[in-house]
C-alpha cells in the first residue's frame, strides 16, 4: 500500500501486524482494515487486551513458563505431581502438551535449544535453574520432551550429562506413528522407530 | 488451550486475535505467544498502535473512505483528478486500486452492496452522498468499480438509475476481472489493465 492512502497510524498498524506469525503483508492489510472497521467490537478491546497482557505477562522464575503471575499457574497448582518434570524447548510445547493432557506433572522451559551456529550455548538457556531444581530434591523423573531435531537431541544429551549423578529417572517421548497418521506419509526414521518399539495388541 | 494454563489476560488476547481474518484458534495462540515473548519489540508497540488507530481513525464524510483525517488523504490531495470518481464497495477495494496505481482519481466508498436477503437497501449504503457529489458538479466520469458478483452488478444498475439525467459518462472496469472475483485478491497488473480498458456502461 502506498504510504499516502491512509494515515500513518494505519500504516504503522499494518507494519506491526505483518510481524505476527501467519500474517503476511497482504493479510496484515486485511486484518488492519478489519480492525479499523470494527473499532468498538474489536480494535478497542484488542488494544486493551494487548496493553493488559504487556503489563501483566512475566516469565516464571521457577520454570521459565510465561504467565501473568510468578510463580506461574502450573507451578502454583497444588494438584500437580511435582515429582515428575517435563523439560520442553518452548512455552508453545508446554501449551501443546497441556492441551493433550499428556501428563499432570510440572514443567521446565529451556527457552530454546543449543545451537553453536546461532551462538546459543548452555548459558543462553534456562539450564542452570533446571539443575538447581533437581538438586533441591523431590524429583523422581525428568521427561526430556524436546523436539526430535538434531539440535533438540544434542540438547537432550547435554542435559543428561548435566544431570548425571542425581538419582532420577530420565525419559524421553516415544517415537512412533502419529495417531491418525498414514504410514505412507511418514519418513523412514519414524517408521523404523515405530517398528522397533512395536507393542503387543 | 485449557483455561488454567496461563492467566486470563493471555486467554483473552488469544480469543480476540482469533477474530482476525486469516487467524484461526491455533494460529491465534501462536500469535499470542509470539507477542508475549516479544513484549518490548512487538506487544507494547502493537498495543500502542492499536490504541492510536482506535483513537484517530474516522470515516471520511465526503467519500466514505477510512483514514485518520476527515476529509481523507485522498479527498484532500490537490494532485487528484476530481473530475473522475471511482465508486467501490469497500475500503479494501480502494486500497487495492491504489496499490495498482490504477487511476489518479477520486473515490466514493459505498460500504457494501445491495442485498435484499441481508436487508441491505440503498439507505444502508453511502449512495445519497454519491448523488449529492454528482449534483454538486465538476464530475465528468464515474467508474463503477464494484465486484463482478450478482450483488455488485445489481448495485451498479441501481446506481445507473440514480445517476440518470446527469451529464456524466458512466464506465465500468473492463472484463478481465474474473467473474465472481473480488478486487482485493487480484494482482496489480490485472487491476491496471482492467482500469485502462474500462468501458462505457
Ligand atoms: Zn512456573
Ligand atoms: Zn475522502
Short mmCIF file of C-alpha atoms and ligand atoms in Angstrom, two decimals:
data_model
loop_
_atom_site.label_atom_id
_atom_site.label_comp_id
_atom_site.label_asym_id
_atom_site.label_seq_id
_atom_site.Cartn_x
_atom_site.Cartn_y
_atom_site.Cartn_z
CA UNK A 1 0.00 0.00 0.00
CA UNK A 2 1.34 3.43 -0.90
CA UNK A 3 2.29 5.48 2.13
CA UNK A 4 -0.20 8.17 1.24
CA UNK A 5 -3.51 6.27 1.12
CA UNK A 6 -4.41 6.26 4.80
CA UNK A 7 -2.93 7.94 7.83
CA UNK A 8 0.46 6.97 9.31
CA UNK A 9 -1.31 5.35 12.28
CA UNK A 10 -2.95 2.81 9.99
CA UNK A 11 0.28 2.26 8.07
CA UNK A 12 2.10 1.58 11.33
CA UNK A 13 -0.63 -0.81 12.44
CA UNK A 14 -0.24 -2.76 9.19
CA UNK A 15 3.54 -2.93 9.55
CA UNK A 16 3.31 -4.29 13.10
CA UNK A 17 0.56 -6.78 12.28
CA UNK A 18 2.73 -8.12 9.45
CA UNK A 19 5.25 -9.23 12.09
CA UNK A 20 2.80 -11.74 13.55
CA UNK A 21 3.36 -15.37 12.55
CA UNK A 22 0.85 -16.41 9.92
CA UNK A 23 0.20 -12.88 8.66
CA UNK A 24 1.99 -11.65 5.54
CA UNK A 25 1.82 -8.06 4.22
CA UNK A 26 -1.44 -8.73 2.38
CA UNK A 27 -3.23 -10.41 5.27
CA UNK A 28 -1.88 -7.75 7.62
CA UNK A 29 -3.64 -5.12 5.50
CA UNK A 30 -6.84 -7.14 5.60
CA UNK A 31 -6.53 -7.55 9.36
CA UNK A 32 -5.88 -3.82 9.84
CA UNK A 33 -8.91 -2.90 7.76
CA UNK A 34 -11.00 -5.50 9.60
CA UNK A 35 -9.90 -3.83 12.85
CA UNK A 36 -10.49 -0.21 11.89
CA UNK A 37 -13.94 -1.10 10.60
CA UNK A 38 -14.75 -2.79 13.92
CA UNK A 39 -13.40 -0.28 16.37
CA UNK A 40 -15.82 -0.84 19.20
CA UNK A 41 -16.17 -4.60 18.95
CA UNK A 42 -12.57 -5.49 18.18
CA UNK A 43 -9.92 -2.78 17.77
CA UNK A 44 -10.54 -1.13 21.13
CA UNK A 45 -10.84 -4.40 23.11
CA UNK A 46 -7.76 -5.87 21.39
CA UNK A 47 -5.73 -2.73 22.10
CA UNK A 48 -6.81 -3.05 25.72
CA UNK A 49 -6.06 -6.77 25.92
CA UNK A 50 -2.60 -6.19 24.49
CA UNK A 51 -1.87 -3.35 26.89
CA UNK A 52 -3.03 -5.51 29.78
CA UNK A 53 -1.01 -8.53 28.67
CA UNK A 54 2.00 -6.27 28.14
CA UNK A 55 1.53 -5.01 31.67
CA UNK A 56 0.98 -8.32 33.37
CA UNK A 57 2.91 -11.01 31.50
CA UNK A 58 6.05 -12.31 33.16
CA UNK A 59 8.41 -15.25 32.98
CA UNK A 60 8.04 -17.75 35.83
CA UNK A 61 11.23 -17.58 37.89
CA UNK A 62 10.80 -21.23 38.82
CA UNK A 63 10.18 -22.96 35.49
CA UNK A 64 10.54 -20.41 32.67
CA UNK A 65 6.87 -20.58 31.67
CA UNK A 66 5.07 -17.42 30.54
CA UNK A 67 2.10 -16.36 32.66
CA UNK A 68 0.54 -13.34 34.29
CA UNK A 69 1.80 -14.44 37.68
CA UNK A 70 5.08 -15.65 39.14
CA UNK A 71 5.24 -18.47 40.13
CA UNK A 72 3.09 -19.46 37.17
CA UNK A 73 -0.33 -21.13 37.37
CA UNK A 74 1.18 -24.57 36.85
CA UNK A 75 3.97 -24.13 39.43
CA UNK A 76 1.40 -22.81 41.92
CA UNK A 77 -1.06 -25.66 41.27
CA UNK A 78 -1.16 -27.96 44.34
CA UNK A 79 -2.79 -30.68 42.23
CA UNK A 80 0.31 -31.23 40.09
CA UNK A 81 2.61 -34.19 40.52
CA UNK A 82 5.84 -32.32 41.24
CA UNK A 83 7.94 -35.47 41.32
CA UNK A 84 7.89 -35.52 37.52
CA UNK A 85 9.39 -32.66 35.50
CA UNK A 86 8.71 -32.29 31.77
CA UNK A 87 11.52 -30.38 30.06
CA UNK A 88 10.43 -28.53 26.90
CA UNK A 89 12.13 -26.16 24.50
CA UNK A 90 9.44 -23.55 24.35
CA UNK A 91 6.25 -22.37 26.04
CA UNK A 92 4.36 -23.41 22.89
CA UNK A 93 5.43 -27.02 23.57
CA UNK A 94 4.16 -26.71 27.14
CA UNK A 95 0.82 -25.45 25.81
CA UNK A 96 0.65 -28.32 23.30
CA UNK A 97 1.31 -30.95 25.98
CA UNK A 98 -1.26 -29.31 28.27
CA UNK A 99 -3.85 -29.31 25.51
CA UNK A 100 -3.12 -33.02 25.02
CA UNK A 101 -3.49 -33.52 28.80
CA UNK A 102 -0.34 -35.57 28.35
CA UNK A 103 0.74 -35.74 31.99
CA UNK A 104 -0.33 -33.90 35.13
CA UNK A 105 3.25 -33.00 36.03
CA UNK A 106 5.44 -29.93 36.45
CA UNK A 107 7.41 -28.33 33.61
CA UNK A 108 10.72 -26.72 32.90
CA UNK A 109 11.00 -24.43 29.86
CA UNK A 110 14.50 -24.18 28.38
CA UNK A 111 13.72 -21.24 26.14
CA UNK A 112 15.40 -22.81 23.11
CA UNK A 113 17.95 -25.45 22.14
CA UNK A 114 21.71 -25.50 21.97
CA UNK A 115 22.84 -24.15 18.62
CA UNK A 116 26.54 -23.31 18.24
CA UNK A 117 25.86 -21.87 14.78
CA UNK A 118 23.42 -19.34 16.22
CA UNK A 119 25.63 -18.72 19.23
CA UNK A 120 23.22 -20.33 21.67
CA UNK A 121 25.18 -22.07 24.41
CA UNK A 122 24.06 -23.50 27.79
CA UNK A 123 24.21 -20.03 29.38
CA UNK A 124 21.60 -18.72 26.96
CA UNK A 125 19.17 -21.43 28.05
CA UNK A 126 17.31 -21.99 31.32
CA UNK A 127 19.56 -24.94 32.24
CA UNK A 128 21.29 -23.82 35.46
CA UNK A 129 17.89 -23.41 37.10
CA UNK A 130 16.92 -26.93 35.96
CA UNK A 131 19.96 -28.44 37.69
CA UNK A 132 19.14 -26.33 40.73
CA UNK A 133 15.57 -27.66 40.86
CA UNK A 134 16.82 -31.23 40.65
CA UNK A 135 19.40 -30.55 43.37
CA UNK A 136 16.66 -29.17 45.61
CA UNK A 137 15.27 -32.71 45.66
CA UNK A 138 11.82 -34.26 45.36
CA UNK A 139 12.08 -35.01 41.63
CA UNK A 140 11.94 -38.67 40.66
CA UNK A 141 11.66 -38.44 36.88
CA UNK A 142 12.60 -35.98 34.16
CA UNK A 143 10.90 -36.33 30.76
CA UNK A 144 13.09 -34.62 28.19
CA UNK A 145 10.38 -33.58 25.72
CA UNK A 146 12.50 -31.62 23.26
CA UNK A 147 11.84 -31.71 19.55
CA UNK A 148 13.12 -34.67 17.54
CA UNK A 149 15.60 -32.45 15.69
CA UNK A 150 19.40 -32.58 15.66
CA UNK A 151 19.62 -29.55 17.96
CA UNK A 152 16.91 -31.00 20.21
CA UNK A 153 18.77 -34.30 20.58
CA UNK A 154 22.11 -32.52 21.14
CA UNK A 155 20.43 -30.52 23.88
CA UNK A 156 18.94 -33.69 25.38
CA UNK A 157 22.36 -35.30 25.58
CA UNK A 158 23.86 -32.18 27.15
CA UNK A 159 21.09 -32.22 29.79
CA UNK A 160 21.71 -35.90 30.54
CA UNK A 161 25.39 -35.08 31.14
CA UNK A 162 24.44 -32.26 33.49
CA UNK A 163 22.03 -34.48 35.41
CA UNK A 164 24.44 -37.38 35.80
CA UNK A 165 24.97 -38.29 39.45
CA UNK A 166 21.45 -37.40 40.50
CA UNK A 167 19.28 -40.37 41.45
CA UNK A 168 16.49 -39.67 38.97
CA UNK A 169 14.97 -41.49 36.03
CA UNK A 170 15.44 -39.65 32.73
CA UNK A 171 12.98 -40.47 29.96
CA UNK A 172 12.00 -39.14 26.55
CA UNK A 173 8.84 -39.15 24.41
CA UNK A 174 8.29 -42.33 22.42
CA UNK A 175 8.90 -42.25 18.69
CA UNK A 176 6.09 -43.67 16.63
CA UNK A 177 3.26 -43.27 14.18
CA UNK A 178 1.12 -40.20 14.96
CA UNK A 179 -2.45 -41.04 15.90
CA UNK A 180 -4.46 -40.82 12.71
CA UNK A 181 -1.26 -40.65 10.65
CA UNK A 182 -0.88 -42.58 7.43
CA UNK A 183 2.20 -44.77 7.12
CA UNK A 184 2.54 -43.70 3.53
CA UNK A 185 3.39 -40.12 4.51
CA UNK A 186 5.83 -40.91 7.32
CA UNK A 187 9.58 -40.66 6.99
CA UNK A 188 11.66 -43.83 7.23
CA UNK A 189 13.22 -42.87 10.57
CA UNK A 190 9.83 -42.61 12.21
CA UNK A 191 8.64 -45.85 10.69
CA UNK A 192 11.78 -47.71 11.79
CA UNK A 193 11.45 -46.34 15.31
CA UNK A 194 7.76 -47.26 15.43
CA UNK A 195 8.60 -50.77 14.30
CA UNK A 196 11.41 -51.19 16.85
CA UNK A 197 9.10 -50.03 19.65
CA UNK A 198 6.14 -52.11 18.49
CA UNK A 199 3.86 -53.22 21.31
CA UNK A 200 1.54 -56.16 21.91
CA UNK A 201 -2.05 -55.74 20.70
CA UNK B 1 -5.93 -24.42 25.49
CA UNK B 2 -7.27 -25.16 28.96
CA UNK B 3 -8.36 -22.05 30.82
CA UNK B 4 -5.90 -22.72 33.61
CA UNK B 5 -2.57 -22.80 31.79
CA UNK B 6 -1.84 -19.10 31.56
CA UNK B 7 -3.51 -16.04 33.03
CA UNK B 8 -6.90 -14.74 31.89
CA UNK B 9 -5.20 -11.79 30.18
CA UNK B 10 -3.40 -14.15 27.78
CA UNK B 11 -6.55 -16.20 27.25
CA UNK B 12 -8.46 -13.04 26.34
CA UNK B 13 -5.69 -11.96 23.97
CA UNK B 14 -5.91 -15.32 22.18
CA UNK B 15 -9.70 -15.10 21.88
CA UNK B 16 -9.56 -11.61 20.36
CA UNK B 17 -6.69 -12.45 17.99
CA UNK B 18 -8.72 -15.43 16.74
CA UNK B 19 -11.28 -12.93 15.40
CA UNK B 20 -8.79 -11.51 12.91
CA UNK B 21 -9.22 -12.70 9.32
CA UNK B 22 -6.59 -15.30 8.50
CA UNK B 23 -6.03 -16.36 12.11
CA UNK B 24 -7.75 -19.46 13.45
CA UNK B 25 -7.67 -20.62 17.08
CA UNK B 26 -4.32 -22.37 16.60
CA UNK B 27 -2.56 -19.52 14.83
CA UNK B 28 -4.08 -17.08 17.33
CA UNK B 29 -2.32 -19.00 20.10
CA UNK B 30 0.92 -18.87 18.16
CA UNK B 31 0.49 -15.15 17.57
CA UNK B 32 -0.28 -14.52 21.25
CA UNK B 33 2.78 -16.44 22.36
CA UNK B 34 4.89 -14.64 19.74
CA UNK B 35 3.63 -11.37 21.21
CA UNK B 36 4.12 -12.13 24.90
CA UNK B 37 7.65 -13.34 24.18
CA UNK B 38 8.40 -10.07 22.38
CA UNK B 39 6.89 -7.57 24.74
CA UNK B 40 9.24 -4.67 24.09
CA UNK B 41 9.71 -5.11 20.35
CA UNK B 42 6.17 -6.05 19.39
CA UNK B 43 3.44 -6.41 22.03
CA UNK B 44 3.92 -2.95 23.53
CA UNK B 45 4.25 -1.15 20.17
CA UNK B 46 1.26 -3.03 18.70
CA UNK B 47 -0.89 -2.23 21.75
CA UNK B 48 0.10 1.42 21.26
CA UNK B 49 -0.54 1.39 17.51
CA UNK B 50 -3.98 -0.12 18.05
CA UNK B 51 -4.88 2.39 20.72
CA UNK B 52 -3.71 5.21 18.46
CA UNK B 53 -5.60 3.89 15.45
CA UNK B 54 -8.67 3.37 17.63
CA UNK B 55 -8.34 6.98 18.73
CA UNK B 56 -7.72 8.55 15.36
CA UNK B 57 -9.50 6.50 12.69
CA UNK B 58 -12.61 8.06 11.17
CA UNK B 59 -14.83 7.70 8.13
CA UNK B 60 -14.39 10.44 5.52
CA UNK B 61 -17.60 12.45 5.42
CA UNK B 62 -17.02 13.20 1.76
CA UNK B 63 -16.26 9.81 0.23
CA UNK B 64 -16.70 7.13 2.92
CA UNK B 65 -13.01 6.17 2.97
CA UNK B 66 -11.36 5.22 6.27
CA UNK B 67 -8.49 7.44 7.35
CA UNK B 68 -7.11 9.27 10.34
CA UNK B 69 -8.36 12.56 9.00
CA UNK B 70 -11.59 13.88 7.57
CA UNK B 71 -11.62 14.73 4.70
CA UNK B 72 -9.38 11.77 3.98
CA UNK B 73 -5.90 11.93 2.48
CA UNK B 74 -7.23 11.22 -1.00
CA UNK B 75 -10.07 13.77 -0.85
CA UNK B 76 -7.62 16.36 0.47
CA UNK B 77 -4.98 15.60 -2.19
CA UNK B 78 -4.80 18.55 -4.64
CA UNK B 79 -3.00 16.33 -7.16
CA UNK B 80 -6.03 14.11 -7.76
CA UNK B 81 -8.21 14.36 -10.83
CA UNK B 82 -11.52 15.13 -9.17
CA UNK B 83 -13.46 15.02 -12.40
CA UNK B 84 -13.35 11.23 -12.26
CA UNK B 85 -14.94 9.34 -9.39
CA UNK B 86 -14.25 5.67 -8.78
CA UNK B 87 -17.12 4.00 -6.92
CA UNK B 88 -16.09 0.97 -4.86
CA UNK B 89 -17.87 -1.34 -2.45
CA UNK B 90 -15.31 -1.32 0.28
CA UNK B 91 -12.21 0.47 1.54
CA UNK B 92 -10.24 -2.69 0.78
CA UNK B 93 -11.10 -2.22 -2.92
CA UNK B 94 -9.92 1.39 -2.75
CA UNK B 95 -6.64 0.20 -1.24
CA UNK B 96 -6.29 -2.46 -3.93
CA UNK B 97 -6.83 0.06 -6.74
CA UNK B 98 -4.40 2.48 -5.11
CA UNK B 99 -1.76 -0.22 -4.81
CA UNK B 100 -2.25 -0.92 -8.51
CA UNK B 101 -1.90 2.83 -9.21
CA UNK B 102 -4.92 2.21 -11.40
CA UNK B 103 -6.08 5.82 -11.83
CA UNK B 104 -5.18 9.07 -10.10
CA UNK B 105 -8.82 9.94 -9.45
CA UNK B 106 -11.17 10.48 -6.51
CA UNK B 107 -13.18 7.71 -4.87
CA UNK B 108 -16.57 7.02 -3.41
CA UNK B 109 -16.93 4.10 -0.97
CA UNK B 110 -20.40 2.58 -0.83
CA UNK B 111 -19.74 0.49 2.26
CA UNK B 112 -21.30 -2.64 0.76
CA UNK B 113 -23.69 -3.77 -1.95
CA UNK B 114 -27.41 -4.01 -2.21
CA UNK B 115 -28.57 -7.30 -0.75
CA UNK B 116 -32.30 -7.72 -0.07
CA UNK B 117 -31.62 -11.08 1.58
CA UNK B 118 -29.36 -9.45 4.16
CA UNK B 119 -31.65 -6.46 4.49
CA UNK B 120 -29.18 -4.06 2.86
CA UNK B 121 -31.09 -1.47 0.88
CA UNK B 122 -29.96 1.85 -0.64
CA UNK B 123 -30.32 3.61 2.73
CA UNK B 124 -27.74 1.30 4.29
CA UNK B 125 -25.19 2.30 1.66
CA UNK B 126 -23.35 5.57 1.04
CA UNK B 127 -25.45 6.29 -2.07
CA UNK B 128 -27.29 9.53 -1.21
CA UNK B 129 -23.94 11.25 -0.70
CA UNK B 130 -22.78 9.94 -4.11
CA UNK B 131 -25.75 11.52 -5.87
CA UNK B 132 -25.10 14.70 -3.89
CA UNK B 133 -21.46 14.80 -5.02
CA UNK B 134 -22.52 14.39 -8.63
CA UNK B 135 -25.19 17.09 -8.24
CA UNK B 136 -22.57 19.45 -6.84
CA UNK B 137 -20.96 19.33 -10.29
CA UNK B 138 -17.44 19.03 -11.60
CA UNK B 139 -17.62 15.29 -12.18
CA UNK B 140 -17.26 14.14 -15.77
CA UNK B 141 -16.92 10.40 -15.33
CA UNK B 142 -17.95 7.79 -12.79
CA UNK B 143 -16.18 4.44 -12.85
CA UNK B 144 -18.42 1.89 -11.15
CA UNK B 145 -15.73 -0.45 -9.82
CA UNK B 146 -17.89 -2.86 -7.86
CA UNK B 147 -17.14 -6.57 -7.62
CA UNK B 148 -18.17 -8.79 -10.53
CA UNK B 149 -20.75 -10.55 -8.40
CA UNK B 150 -24.52 -10.65 -8.77
CA UNK B 151 -24.99 -8.18 -5.90
CA UNK B 152 -22.26 -5.95 -7.31
CA UNK B 153 -23.92 -5.80 -10.72
CA UNK B 154 -27.36 -5.23 -9.18
CA UNK B 155 -25.87 -2.34 -7.24
CA UNK B 156 -24.24 -0.98 -10.40
CA UNK B 157 -27.56 -0.93 -12.20
CA UNK B 158 -29.25 0.76 -9.27
CA UNK B 159 -26.54 3.43 -9.28
CA UNK B 160 -27.00 3.99 -13.03
CA UNK B 161 -30.70 4.55 -12.43
CA UNK B 162 -29.94 7.06 -9.69
CA UNK B 163 -27.45 8.90 -11.88
CA UNK B 164 -29.69 9.08 -14.92
CA UNK B 165 -30.24 12.64 -16.05
CA UNK B 166 -26.79 13.84 -15.04
CA UNK B 167 -24.49 14.69 -17.92
CA UNK B 168 -21.73 12.32 -16.95
CA UNK B 169 -20.04 9.36 -18.53
CA UNK B 170 -20.55 6.16 -16.55
CA UNK B 171 -17.99 3.44 -17.09
CA UNK B 172 -17.08 0.15 -15.55
CA UNK B 173 -13.93 -1.91 -15.26
CA UNK B 174 -13.08 -3.95 -18.33
CA UNK B 175 -13.79 -7.62 -18.47
CA UNK B 176 -10.63 -9.27 -17.37
CA UNK B 177 -11.79 -9.17 -13.81
CA UNK B 178 -12.70 -12.81 -13.25
CA UNK B 179 -16.43 -13.39 -12.79
CA UNK B 180 -17.09 -13.83 -9.09
CA UNK B 181 -13.67 -12.47 -8.25
CA UNK B 182 -13.04 -9.86 -5.60
CA UNK B 183 -10.82 -6.90 -6.40
CA UNK B 184 -8.89 -7.27 -3.20
CA UNK B 185 -7.38 -10.57 -4.33
CA UNK B 186 -6.34 -9.51 -7.82
CA UNK B 187 -2.79 -8.81 -8.88
CA UNK B 188 -1.85 -5.26 -9.73
CA UNK B 189 -1.30 -5.92 -13.44
CA UNK B 190 -4.82 -7.25 -13.90
CA UNK B 191 -6.28 -4.32 -12.00
CA UNK B 192 -4.30 -1.77 -14.03
CA UNK B 193 -5.30 -3.39 -17.33
CA UNK B 194 -8.93 -3.56 -16.28
CA UNK B 195 -8.85 0.13 -15.40
CA UNK B 196 -7.19 1.13 -18.69
CA UNK B 197 -9.82 -0.81 -20.67
CA UNK B 198 -12.79 0.50 -18.73
CA UNK B 199 -15.86 0.74 -20.93
CA UNK B 200 -18.99 2.83 -21.13
CA UNK B 201 -21.98 1.49 -19.23
ZN1 LIG C 1 6.35 -21.95 36.63
ZN1 LIG C 2 -12.49 11.04 1.37
#
